[in-house]
Coordinates of C-alpha atoms in Angstrom, one line a residue:
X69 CA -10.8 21.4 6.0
X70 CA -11.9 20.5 2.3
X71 CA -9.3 18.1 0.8
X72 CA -9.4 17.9 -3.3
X73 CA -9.1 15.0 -5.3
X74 CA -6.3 12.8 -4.2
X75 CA -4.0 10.5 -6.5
X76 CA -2.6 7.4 -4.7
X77 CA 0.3 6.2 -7.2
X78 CA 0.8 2.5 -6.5
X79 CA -1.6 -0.7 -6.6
X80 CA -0.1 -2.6 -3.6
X81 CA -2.0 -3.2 -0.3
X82 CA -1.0 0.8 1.1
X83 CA -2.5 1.6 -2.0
X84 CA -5.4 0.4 -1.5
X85 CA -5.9 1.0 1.6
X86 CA -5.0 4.1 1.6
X87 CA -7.4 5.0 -1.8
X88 CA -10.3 3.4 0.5
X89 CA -9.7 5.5 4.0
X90 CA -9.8 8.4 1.4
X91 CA -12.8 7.3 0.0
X92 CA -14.6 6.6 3.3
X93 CA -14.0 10.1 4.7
X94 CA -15.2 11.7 1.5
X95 CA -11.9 12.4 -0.6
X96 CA -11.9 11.3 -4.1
X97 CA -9.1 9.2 -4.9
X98 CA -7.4 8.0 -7.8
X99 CA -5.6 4.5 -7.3
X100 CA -3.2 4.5 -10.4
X101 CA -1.2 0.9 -10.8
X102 CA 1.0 0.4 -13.6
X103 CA 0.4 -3.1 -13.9
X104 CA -3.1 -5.1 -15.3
X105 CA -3.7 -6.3 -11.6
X106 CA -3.4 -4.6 -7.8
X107 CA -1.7 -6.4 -5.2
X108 CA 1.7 -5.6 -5.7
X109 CA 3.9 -7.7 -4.2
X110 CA 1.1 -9.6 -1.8
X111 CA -0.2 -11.2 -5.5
X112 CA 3.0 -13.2 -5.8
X113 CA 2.6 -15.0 -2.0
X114 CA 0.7 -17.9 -3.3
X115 CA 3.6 -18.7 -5.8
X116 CA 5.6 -18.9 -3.3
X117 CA 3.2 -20.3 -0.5
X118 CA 1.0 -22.4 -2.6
X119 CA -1.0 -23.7 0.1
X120 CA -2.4 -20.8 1.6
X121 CA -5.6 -18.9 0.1
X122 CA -4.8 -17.6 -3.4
X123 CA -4.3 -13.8 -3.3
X124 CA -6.8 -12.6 -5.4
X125 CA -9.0 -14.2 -2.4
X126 CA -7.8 -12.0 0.1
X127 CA -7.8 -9.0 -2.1
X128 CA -11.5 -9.2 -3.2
X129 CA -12.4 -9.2 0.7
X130 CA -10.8 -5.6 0.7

């Protein structure tokens, strides 16, 4: 089955993860996030768990 190009609405970590199991089994997708950064709601933990890892750690790992 051939699957055509794919548009994941939403920048969180489903997102993401979903754009990149796509990607890995040969699907184009289109990750489309309305705001300047992806993360969605995992961005704000270190704001309100300042001692663990910022964020933007974790997410560059993905």
């Amino acid at each position: 089955m051939v699957i055509g190009p794919v548009v994941v609405v939403g920048g969180g970590v489903a997102g993401i993860e979903s754009s990149l199991c796509l990607s890995k089994q040969g699907v184009r997708a289109y990750l489309l996030e309305r705001n300047f950064s992806l993360g969605g709601n995992v961005s704000l933990l270190s704001k309100a768990f300042p001692t663990l890892d910022p964020t933007s750690n974790i997410l560059d790992r993905m």
